[in-house]
Tab-separated table of C-alpha atoms and ligand atoms in Angstrom:
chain	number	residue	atom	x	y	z
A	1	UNK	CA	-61.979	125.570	5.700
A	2	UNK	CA	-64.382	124.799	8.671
A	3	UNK	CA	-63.935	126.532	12.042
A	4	UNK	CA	-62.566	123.954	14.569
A	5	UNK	CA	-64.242	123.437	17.650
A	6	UNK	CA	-61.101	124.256	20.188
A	7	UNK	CA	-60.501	127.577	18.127
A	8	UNK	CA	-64.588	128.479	18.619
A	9	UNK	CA	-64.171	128.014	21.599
A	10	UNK	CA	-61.649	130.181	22.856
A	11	UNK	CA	-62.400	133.095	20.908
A	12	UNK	CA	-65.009	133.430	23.331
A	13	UNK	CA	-63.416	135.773	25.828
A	14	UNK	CA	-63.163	135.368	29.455
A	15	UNK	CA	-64.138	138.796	31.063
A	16	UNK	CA	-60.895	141.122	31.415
A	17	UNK	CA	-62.569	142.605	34.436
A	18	UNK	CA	-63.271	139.607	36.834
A	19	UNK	CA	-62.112	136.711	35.198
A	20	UNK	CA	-65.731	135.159	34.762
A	21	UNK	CA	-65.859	132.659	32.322
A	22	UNK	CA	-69.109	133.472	31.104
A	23	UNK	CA	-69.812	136.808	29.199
A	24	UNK	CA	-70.929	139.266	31.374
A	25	UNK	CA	-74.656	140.676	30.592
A	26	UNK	CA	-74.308	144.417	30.630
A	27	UNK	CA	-77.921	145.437	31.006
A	28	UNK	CA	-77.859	148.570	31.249
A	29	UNK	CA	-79.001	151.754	29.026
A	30	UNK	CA	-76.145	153.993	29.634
A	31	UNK	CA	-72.891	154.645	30.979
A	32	UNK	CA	-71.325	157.444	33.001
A	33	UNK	CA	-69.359	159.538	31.416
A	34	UNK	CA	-66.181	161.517	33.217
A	35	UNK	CA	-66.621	164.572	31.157
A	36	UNK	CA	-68.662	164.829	28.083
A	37	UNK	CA	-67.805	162.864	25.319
A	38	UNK	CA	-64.619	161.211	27.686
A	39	UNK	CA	-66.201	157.586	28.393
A	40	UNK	CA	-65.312	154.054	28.317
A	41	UNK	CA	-65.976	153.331	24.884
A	42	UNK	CA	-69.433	153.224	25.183
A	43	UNK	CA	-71.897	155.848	25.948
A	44	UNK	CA	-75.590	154.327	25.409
A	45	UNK	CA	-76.905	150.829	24.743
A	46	UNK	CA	-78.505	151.383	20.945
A	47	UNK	CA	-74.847	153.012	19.500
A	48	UNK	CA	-73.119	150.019	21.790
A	49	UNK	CA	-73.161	147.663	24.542
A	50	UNK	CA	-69.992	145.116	25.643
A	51	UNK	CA	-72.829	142.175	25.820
A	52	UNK	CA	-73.642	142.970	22.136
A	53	UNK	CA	-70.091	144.022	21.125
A	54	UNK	CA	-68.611	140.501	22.233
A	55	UNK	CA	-71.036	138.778	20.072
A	56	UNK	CA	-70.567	140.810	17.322
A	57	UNK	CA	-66.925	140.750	17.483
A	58	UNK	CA	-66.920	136.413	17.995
A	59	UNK	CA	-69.280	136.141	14.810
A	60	UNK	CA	-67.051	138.497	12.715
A	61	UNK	CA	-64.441	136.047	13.794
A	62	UNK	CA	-66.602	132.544	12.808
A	63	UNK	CA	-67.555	134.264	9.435
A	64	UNK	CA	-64.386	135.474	8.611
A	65	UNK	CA	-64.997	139.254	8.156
A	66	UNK	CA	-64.128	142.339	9.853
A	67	UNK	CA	-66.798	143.708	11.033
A	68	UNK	CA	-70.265	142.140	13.070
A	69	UNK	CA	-73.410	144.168	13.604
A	70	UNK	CA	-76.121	142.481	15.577
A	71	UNK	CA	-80.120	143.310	15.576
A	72	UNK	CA	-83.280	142.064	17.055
A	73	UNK	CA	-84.226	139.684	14.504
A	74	UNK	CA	-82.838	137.810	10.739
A	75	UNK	CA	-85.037	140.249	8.992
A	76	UNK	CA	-83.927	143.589	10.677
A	77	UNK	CA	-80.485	142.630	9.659
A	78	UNK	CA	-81.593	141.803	6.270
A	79	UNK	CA	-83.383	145.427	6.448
A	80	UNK	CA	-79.890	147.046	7.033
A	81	UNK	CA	-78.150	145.637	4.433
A	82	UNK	CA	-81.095	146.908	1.784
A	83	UNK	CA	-80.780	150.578	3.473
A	84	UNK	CA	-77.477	150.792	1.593
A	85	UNK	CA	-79.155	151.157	-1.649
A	86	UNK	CA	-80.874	154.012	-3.286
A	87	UNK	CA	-84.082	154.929	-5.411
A	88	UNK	CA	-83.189	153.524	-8.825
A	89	UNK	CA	-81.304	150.594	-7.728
A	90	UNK	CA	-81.627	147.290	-8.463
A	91	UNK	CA	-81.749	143.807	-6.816
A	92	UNK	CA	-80.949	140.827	-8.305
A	93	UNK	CA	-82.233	138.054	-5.927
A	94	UNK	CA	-82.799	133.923	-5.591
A	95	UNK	CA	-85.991	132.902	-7.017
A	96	UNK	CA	-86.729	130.660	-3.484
A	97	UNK	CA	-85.785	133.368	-1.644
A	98	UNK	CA	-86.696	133.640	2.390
A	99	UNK	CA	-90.482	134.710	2.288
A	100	UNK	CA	-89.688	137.614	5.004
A	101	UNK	CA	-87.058	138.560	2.485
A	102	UNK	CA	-89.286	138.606	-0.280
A	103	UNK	CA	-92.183	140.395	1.471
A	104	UNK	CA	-89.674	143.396	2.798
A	105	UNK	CA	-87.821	143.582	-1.049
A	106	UNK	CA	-91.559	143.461	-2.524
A	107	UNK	CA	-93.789	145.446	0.448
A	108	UNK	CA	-91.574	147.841	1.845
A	109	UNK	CA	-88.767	148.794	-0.679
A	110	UNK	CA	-90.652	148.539	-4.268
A	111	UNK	CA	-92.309	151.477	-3.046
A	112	UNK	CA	-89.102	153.381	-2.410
A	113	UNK	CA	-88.099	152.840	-5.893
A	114	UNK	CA	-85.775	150.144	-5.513
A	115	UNK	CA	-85.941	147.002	-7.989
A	116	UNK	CA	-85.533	143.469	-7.731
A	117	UNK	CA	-85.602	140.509	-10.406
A	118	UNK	CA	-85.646	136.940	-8.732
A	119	UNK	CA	-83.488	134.786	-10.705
A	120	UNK	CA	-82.986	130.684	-10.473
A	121	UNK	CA	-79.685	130.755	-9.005
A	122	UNK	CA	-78.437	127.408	-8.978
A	123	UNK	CA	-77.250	128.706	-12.675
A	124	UNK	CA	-75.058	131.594	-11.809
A	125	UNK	CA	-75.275	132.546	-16.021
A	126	UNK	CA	-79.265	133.453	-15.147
A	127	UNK	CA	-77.316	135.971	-12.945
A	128	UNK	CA	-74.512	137.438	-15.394
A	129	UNK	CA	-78.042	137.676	-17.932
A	130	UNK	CA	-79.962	139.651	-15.651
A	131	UNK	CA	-77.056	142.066	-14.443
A	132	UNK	CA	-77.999	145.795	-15.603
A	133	UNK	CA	-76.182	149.275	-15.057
A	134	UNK	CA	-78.363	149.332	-11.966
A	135	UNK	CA	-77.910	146.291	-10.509
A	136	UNK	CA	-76.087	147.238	-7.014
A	137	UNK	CA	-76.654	144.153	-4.949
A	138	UNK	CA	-76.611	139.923	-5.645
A	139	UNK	CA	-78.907	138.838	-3.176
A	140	UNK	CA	-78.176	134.423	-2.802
A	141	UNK	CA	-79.022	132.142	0.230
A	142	UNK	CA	-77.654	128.408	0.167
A	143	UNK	CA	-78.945	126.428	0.206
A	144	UNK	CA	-82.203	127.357	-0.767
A	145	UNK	CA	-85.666	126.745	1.273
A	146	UNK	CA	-87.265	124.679	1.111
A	147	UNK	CA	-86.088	123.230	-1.960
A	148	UNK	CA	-82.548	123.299	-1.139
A	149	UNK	CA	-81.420	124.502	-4.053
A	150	UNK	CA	-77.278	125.301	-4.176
A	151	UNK	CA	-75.726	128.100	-5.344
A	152	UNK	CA	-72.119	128.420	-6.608
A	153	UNK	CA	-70.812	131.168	-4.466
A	154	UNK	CA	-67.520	131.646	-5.887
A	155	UNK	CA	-68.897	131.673	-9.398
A	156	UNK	CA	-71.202	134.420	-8.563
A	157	UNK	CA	-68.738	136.718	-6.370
A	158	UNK	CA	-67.304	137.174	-9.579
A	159	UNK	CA	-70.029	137.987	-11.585
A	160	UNK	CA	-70.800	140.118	-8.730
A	161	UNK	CA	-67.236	141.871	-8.649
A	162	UNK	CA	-67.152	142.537	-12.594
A	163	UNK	CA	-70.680	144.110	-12.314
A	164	UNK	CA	-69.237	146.082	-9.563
A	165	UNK	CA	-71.878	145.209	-7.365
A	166	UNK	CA	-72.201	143.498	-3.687
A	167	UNK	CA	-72.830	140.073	-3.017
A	168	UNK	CA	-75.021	139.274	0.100
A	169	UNK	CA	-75.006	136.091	1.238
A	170	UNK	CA	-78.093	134.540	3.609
A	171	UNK	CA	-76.092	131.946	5.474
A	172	UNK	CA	-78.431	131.027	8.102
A	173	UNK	CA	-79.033	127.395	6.539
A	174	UNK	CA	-75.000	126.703	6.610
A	175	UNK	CA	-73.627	128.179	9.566
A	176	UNK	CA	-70.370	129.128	9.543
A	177	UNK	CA	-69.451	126.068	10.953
A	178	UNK	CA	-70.020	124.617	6.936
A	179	UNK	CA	-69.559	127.490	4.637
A	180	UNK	CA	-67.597	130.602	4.966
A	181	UNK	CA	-69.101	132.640	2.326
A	182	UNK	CA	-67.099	136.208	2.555
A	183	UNK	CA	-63.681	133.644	2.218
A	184	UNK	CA	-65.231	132.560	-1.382
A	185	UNK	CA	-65.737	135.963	-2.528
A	186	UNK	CA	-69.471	137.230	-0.829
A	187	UNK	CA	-69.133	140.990	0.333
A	188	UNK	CA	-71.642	140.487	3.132
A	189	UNK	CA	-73.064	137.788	5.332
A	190	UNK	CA	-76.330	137.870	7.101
A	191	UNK	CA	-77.945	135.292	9.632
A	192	UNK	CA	-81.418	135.092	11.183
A	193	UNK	CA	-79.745	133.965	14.950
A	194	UNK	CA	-82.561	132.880	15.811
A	195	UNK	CA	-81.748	129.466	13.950
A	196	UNK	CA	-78.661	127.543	14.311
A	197	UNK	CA	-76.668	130.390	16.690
A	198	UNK	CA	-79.297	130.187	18.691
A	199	UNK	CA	-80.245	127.015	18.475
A	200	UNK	CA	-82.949	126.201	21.147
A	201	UNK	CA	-85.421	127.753	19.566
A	202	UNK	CA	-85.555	130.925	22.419
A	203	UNK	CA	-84.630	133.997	20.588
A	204	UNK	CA	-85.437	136.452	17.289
A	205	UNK	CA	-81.827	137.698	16.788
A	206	UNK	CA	-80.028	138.355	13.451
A	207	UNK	CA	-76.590	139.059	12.653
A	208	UNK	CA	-74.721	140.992	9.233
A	209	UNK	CA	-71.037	140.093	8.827
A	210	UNK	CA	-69.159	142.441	6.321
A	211	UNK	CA	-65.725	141.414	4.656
A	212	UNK	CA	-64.506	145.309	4.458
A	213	UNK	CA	-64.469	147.796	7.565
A	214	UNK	CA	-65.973	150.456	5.696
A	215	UNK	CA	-68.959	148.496	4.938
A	216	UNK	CA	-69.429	147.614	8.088
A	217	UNK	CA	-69.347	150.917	9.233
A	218	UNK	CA	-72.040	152.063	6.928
A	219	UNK	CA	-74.289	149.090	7.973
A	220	UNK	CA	-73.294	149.793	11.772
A	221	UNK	CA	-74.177	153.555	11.096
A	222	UNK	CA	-77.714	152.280	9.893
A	223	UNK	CA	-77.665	149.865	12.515
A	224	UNK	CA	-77.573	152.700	15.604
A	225	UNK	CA	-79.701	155.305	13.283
A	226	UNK	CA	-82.618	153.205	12.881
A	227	UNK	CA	-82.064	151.111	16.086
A	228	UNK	CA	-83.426	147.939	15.429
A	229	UNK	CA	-80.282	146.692	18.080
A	230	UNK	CA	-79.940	142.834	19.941
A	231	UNK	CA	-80.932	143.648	23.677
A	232	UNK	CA	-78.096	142.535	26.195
A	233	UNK	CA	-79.971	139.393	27.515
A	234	UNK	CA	-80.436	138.219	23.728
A	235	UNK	CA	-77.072	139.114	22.786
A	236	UNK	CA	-75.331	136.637	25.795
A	237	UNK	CA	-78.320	133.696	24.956
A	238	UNK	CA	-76.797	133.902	21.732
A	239	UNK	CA	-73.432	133.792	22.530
A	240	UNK	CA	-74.300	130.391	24.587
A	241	UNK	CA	-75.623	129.036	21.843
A	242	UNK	CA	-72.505	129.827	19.787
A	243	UNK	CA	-70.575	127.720	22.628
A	244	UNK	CA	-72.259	124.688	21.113
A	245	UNK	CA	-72.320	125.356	17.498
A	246	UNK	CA	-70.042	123.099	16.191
A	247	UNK	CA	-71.135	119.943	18.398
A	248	UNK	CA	-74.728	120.969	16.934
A	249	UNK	CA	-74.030	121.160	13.038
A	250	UNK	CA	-71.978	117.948	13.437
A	251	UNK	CA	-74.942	115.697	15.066
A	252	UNK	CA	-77.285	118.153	12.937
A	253	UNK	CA	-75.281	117.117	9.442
A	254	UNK	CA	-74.726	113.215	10.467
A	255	UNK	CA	-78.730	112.576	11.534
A	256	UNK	CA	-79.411	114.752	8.396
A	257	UNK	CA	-77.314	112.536	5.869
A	258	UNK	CA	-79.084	108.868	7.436
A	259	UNK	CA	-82.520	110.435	6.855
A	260	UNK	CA	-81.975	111.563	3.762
A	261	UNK	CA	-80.661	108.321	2.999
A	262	UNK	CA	-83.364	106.120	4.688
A	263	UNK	CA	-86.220	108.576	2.904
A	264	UNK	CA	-84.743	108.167	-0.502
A	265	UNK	CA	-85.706	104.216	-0.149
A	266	UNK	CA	-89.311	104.375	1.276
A	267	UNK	CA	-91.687	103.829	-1.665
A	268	UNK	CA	-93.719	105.805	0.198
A	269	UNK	CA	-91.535	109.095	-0.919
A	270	UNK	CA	-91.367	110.517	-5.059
A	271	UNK	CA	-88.405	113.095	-4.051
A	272	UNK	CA	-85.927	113.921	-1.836
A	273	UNK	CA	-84.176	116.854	-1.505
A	274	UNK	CA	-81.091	117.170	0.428
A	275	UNK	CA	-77.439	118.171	-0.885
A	276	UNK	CA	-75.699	115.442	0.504
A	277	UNK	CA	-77.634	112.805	-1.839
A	278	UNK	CA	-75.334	112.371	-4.679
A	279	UNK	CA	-78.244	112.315	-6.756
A	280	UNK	CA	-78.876	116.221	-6.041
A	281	UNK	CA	-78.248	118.183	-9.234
A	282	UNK	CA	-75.882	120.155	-7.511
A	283	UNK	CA	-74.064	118.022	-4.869
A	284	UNK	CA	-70.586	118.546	-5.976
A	285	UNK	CA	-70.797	122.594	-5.433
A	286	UNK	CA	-72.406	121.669	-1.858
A	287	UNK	CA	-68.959	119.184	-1.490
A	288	UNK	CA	-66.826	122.208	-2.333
A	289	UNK	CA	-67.862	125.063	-1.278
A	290	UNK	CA	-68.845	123.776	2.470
A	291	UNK	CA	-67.482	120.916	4.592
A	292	UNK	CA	-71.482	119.415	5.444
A	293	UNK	CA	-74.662	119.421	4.270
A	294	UNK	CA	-76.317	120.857	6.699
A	295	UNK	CA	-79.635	119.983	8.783
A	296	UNK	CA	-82.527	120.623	6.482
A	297	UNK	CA	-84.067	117.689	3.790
A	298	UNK	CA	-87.433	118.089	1.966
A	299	UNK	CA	-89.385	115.421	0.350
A	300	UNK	CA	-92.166	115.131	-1.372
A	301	UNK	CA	-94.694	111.859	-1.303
A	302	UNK	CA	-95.816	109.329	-4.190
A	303	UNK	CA	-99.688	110.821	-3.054
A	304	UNK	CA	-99.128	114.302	-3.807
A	305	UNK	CA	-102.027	115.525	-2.393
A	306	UNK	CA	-102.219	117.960	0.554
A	307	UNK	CA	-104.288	115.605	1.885
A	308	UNK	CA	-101.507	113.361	2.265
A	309	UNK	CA	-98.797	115.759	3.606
A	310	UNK	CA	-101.503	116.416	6.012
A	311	UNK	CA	-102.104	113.430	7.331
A	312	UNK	CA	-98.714	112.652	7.436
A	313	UNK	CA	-97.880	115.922	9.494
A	314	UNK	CA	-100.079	114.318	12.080
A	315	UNK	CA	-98.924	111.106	11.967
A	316	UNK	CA	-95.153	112.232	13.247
A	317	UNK	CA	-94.758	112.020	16.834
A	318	UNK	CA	-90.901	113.319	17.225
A	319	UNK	CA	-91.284	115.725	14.622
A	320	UNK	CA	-93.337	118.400	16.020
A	321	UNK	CA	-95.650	120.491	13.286
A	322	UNK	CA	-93.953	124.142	13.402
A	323	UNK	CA	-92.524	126.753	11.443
A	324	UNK	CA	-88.866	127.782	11.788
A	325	UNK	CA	-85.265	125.223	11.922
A	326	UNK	CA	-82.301	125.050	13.810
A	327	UNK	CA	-83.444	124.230	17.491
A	328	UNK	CA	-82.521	120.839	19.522
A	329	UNK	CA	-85.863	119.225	18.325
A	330	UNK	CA	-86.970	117.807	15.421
A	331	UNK	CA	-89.688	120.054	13.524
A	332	UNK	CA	-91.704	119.032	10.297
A	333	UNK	CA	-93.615	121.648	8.495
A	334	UNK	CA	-95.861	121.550	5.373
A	335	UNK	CA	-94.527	124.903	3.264
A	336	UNK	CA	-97.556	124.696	1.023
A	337	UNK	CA	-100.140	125.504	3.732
A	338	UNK	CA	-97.488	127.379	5.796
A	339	UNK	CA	-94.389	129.369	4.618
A	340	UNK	CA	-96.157	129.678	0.986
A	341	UNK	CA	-99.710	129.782	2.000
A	342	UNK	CA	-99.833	133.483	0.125
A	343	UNK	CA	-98.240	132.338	-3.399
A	344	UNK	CA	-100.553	131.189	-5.888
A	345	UNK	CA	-100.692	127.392	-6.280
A	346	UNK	CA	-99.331	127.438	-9.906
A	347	UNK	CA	-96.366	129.616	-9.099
A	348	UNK	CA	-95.565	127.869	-6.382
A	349	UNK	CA	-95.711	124.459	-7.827
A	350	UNK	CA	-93.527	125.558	-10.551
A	351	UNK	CA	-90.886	126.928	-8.105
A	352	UNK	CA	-90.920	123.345	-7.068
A	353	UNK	CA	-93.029	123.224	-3.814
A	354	UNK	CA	-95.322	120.335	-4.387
A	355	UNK	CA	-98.585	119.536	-2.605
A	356	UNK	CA	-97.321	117.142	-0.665
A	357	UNK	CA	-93.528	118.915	-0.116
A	358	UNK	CA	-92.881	118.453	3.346
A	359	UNK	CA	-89.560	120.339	5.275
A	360	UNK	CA	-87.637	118.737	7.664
A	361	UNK	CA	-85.718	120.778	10.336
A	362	UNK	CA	-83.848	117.769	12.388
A	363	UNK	CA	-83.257	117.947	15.442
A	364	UNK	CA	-80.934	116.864	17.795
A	365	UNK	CA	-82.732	113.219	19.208
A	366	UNK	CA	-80.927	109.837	17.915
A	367	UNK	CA	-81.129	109.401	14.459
A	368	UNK	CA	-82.160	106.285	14.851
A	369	UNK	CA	-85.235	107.034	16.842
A	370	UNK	CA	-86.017	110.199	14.214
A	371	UNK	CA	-86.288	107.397	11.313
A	372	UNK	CA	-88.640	104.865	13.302
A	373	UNK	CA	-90.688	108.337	13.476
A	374	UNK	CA	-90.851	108.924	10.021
A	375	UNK	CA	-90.859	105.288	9.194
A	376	UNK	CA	-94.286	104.869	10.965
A	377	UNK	CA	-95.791	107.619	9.745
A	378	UNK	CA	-94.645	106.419	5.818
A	379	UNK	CA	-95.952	103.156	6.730
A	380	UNK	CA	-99.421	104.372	7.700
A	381	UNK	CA	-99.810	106.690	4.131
A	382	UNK	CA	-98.301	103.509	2.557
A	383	UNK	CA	-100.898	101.168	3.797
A	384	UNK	CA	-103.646	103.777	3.473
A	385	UNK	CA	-102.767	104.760	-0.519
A	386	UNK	CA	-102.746	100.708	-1.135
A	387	UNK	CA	-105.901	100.171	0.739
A	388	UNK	CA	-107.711	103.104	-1.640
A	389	UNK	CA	-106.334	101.529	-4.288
A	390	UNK	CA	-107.505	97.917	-4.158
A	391	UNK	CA	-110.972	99.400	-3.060
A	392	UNK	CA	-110.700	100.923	-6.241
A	393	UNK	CA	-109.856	97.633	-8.126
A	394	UNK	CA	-112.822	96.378	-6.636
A	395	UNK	CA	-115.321	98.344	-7.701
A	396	UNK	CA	-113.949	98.582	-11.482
B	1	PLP	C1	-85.822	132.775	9.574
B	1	PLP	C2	-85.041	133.272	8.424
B	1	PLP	C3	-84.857	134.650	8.198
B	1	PLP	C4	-85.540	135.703	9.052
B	1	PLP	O1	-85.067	135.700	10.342
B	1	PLP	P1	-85.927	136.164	11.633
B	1	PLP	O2	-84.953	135.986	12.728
B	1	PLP	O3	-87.115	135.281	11.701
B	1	PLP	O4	-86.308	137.590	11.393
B	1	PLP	C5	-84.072	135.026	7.133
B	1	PLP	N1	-83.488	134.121	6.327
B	1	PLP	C6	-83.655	132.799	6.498
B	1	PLP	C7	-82.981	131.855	5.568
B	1	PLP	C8	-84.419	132.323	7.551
B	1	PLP	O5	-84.589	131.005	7.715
């Protein structure tokens, strides 16, 4: 089911025209035309560019799908998958849903008319129960974030199909590399690049993969109309990044699984969250519906204060204190404080996001070296929750 290495690879072309080895960056605006209309197969940069066109085409490949349209950031491409919809239509989305996400569905598009209900996913019946005559797009990402929450795809494509409505899946957290989302079923794909394709945390790009060529044509239209396109230079960083996908999800997946593992033992930690604990409620969808678990854990701590998570954030030396995932070093990042600063502390401790939830993104460093980090900076909370507490014994 995953993509092999040697086949990634070589679908990355070697330039017809010279032979280089390395995708040519066509940065330029326009081409010259012989007559009007009578051109190359390109004619300006925003409709297409071969830089662009050779990423779009090797991601169409990785996904599985027909068609690839690339844009200037995750969100953009998210934007052009909403601009098929219509006043009166309806989204059904996941209730952890990207924040960006949720601020464009809520923000931009409520006021165009369009609807959307946010549904706990990891059920796909909350789905079939909220389906209505308007309902004209499934909007999933899994896993979720930070929570990392899993979503049956299949089971939903089918919901989705018998509602007669598209399935969109956000598989930025996967890759394609793990989960293939259009081969169980999904109608459309969508990535923010700038996380795992890119992977060296360089570049906004985003990407939207459709299964059907007419789709992908529509989106493409919207894509060109509206013009929110990947430059040339973007397009080729992300294309090197693509190089090393698979050697990158691997090392990602395998550091991933012993930290998860290590974590889940320090009685330092309440919860861990990561699907490749067999403990997670829904670990066996994760086993079959991608071939790893991916490079993302959250935890949350015994002290669940902020306080704590705080502290601890500062304590880390490896894992640096930033928002975003999918780059060669380790990040850490507090979601409370950060990514869901703006929702109100009840809501967002019921949508599971503790005080003290802290989100992993690991990095590429030695696993080994990555636990002693976290280890340390346990240790300290550890020693400092016991100290408090015999101080309070003391004075009882
Ligand atoms: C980052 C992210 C996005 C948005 O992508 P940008 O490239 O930042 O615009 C969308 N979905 C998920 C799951 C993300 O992590």
């Amino acid at each position: 089911m995953s993509v092999n290495a040697t086949q990634l690879i070589h679908q990355i072309p070697v330039d017809p025209l010279t032979g280089a080895i390395s995708v040519p960056i066509y940065q330029t605006s326009t081409f010259v035309q012989e007559a009007p209309g009578v051109n190359k197969g390109y004619d300006y940069s925003r409709t297409n560019n071969p830089t662009r066109e050779t990423l779009e085409n090797l991601v169409a490949k990785l996904e599985k799908g027909s068609t690839g349209i690339a844009f200037g950031s995750g969100l953009a491409a998210i934007d052009a998958v909403v601009k098929l919809l219509k006043t009166g239509d309806e989204i059904i989305a996941v209730d952890d849903i990207y924040g960006g996400a949720y601020r464009l569905f809520t923000n931009v598009y409520e006021k165009f008319g369009i609807k959307v209900q946010y549904v706990d996913c990891s059920n796909p019946e909350n789905i079939f129960n909220a389906v209505t005559g308007n309902t004209k797009l499934i909007w999933i990402e899994t896993p979720t974030n930070p929570t990392l929450k899993i979503s049956d795809i299949k089971a939903i494509a089918a919901i989705a199909k018998a509602s007669s409505c598209l399935l969109c899946v956000d598989n930025t957290f996967a890759s394609p590399v793990l989960q293939q989302p259009l081969s169980l079923g999904a109608d459309i794909v969508i990535h923010s690049a700038t996380k795992y394709f890119g992977g060296h945390s360089d570049l906004i790009a985003g990407i939207v993969v459709t299964k059907e060529k007419e789709l992908g044509a529509q989106i493409k239209y919207y894509q060109n109309a509206c013009g929110a396109v990947l430059a040339p230079f973007d397009s080729w960083l992300v294309i090197r990044g693509i190089e090393t996908l698979h050697l990158r999800i691997k090392q990602h997946c395998h550091s991933a699984q012993a930290i998860a593992e290590f974590l889940a033992t320090h009685p330092a930690v309440a919860k861990v969250y990561y699907p490749g604990l067999p403990s997670h409620p829904n670990h066996h969808i994760a086993k079959s519906q991608s071939s790893g678990f991916g490079g993302i854990i959250s935890f949350t701590l015994k002290t669940d204060t902020e306080a704590t998570a705080l502290q601890f954030v500062k304590q880390t030396q490896l894992f640096k204190l930033a928002e975003s995932l999918g780059g060669i070093k380790s990040l850490i990042s507090h979601p409370a404080n950060m990514t869901h600063k703006s929702i109100p502390d009840e809501k967002r401790r019921a949508a599971g996001v503790a005080d003290s939830l802290l989100r992993l993104s690991v990095g590429l460093e030695e696993a080994e070296d990555l636990i002693a980090d976290l280890k340390q900076a346990l240790d300290t909370i550890e020693l400092q929750a016991n100290h408090h507490n015999s101080k309070k014994l003391a004075t009882i």
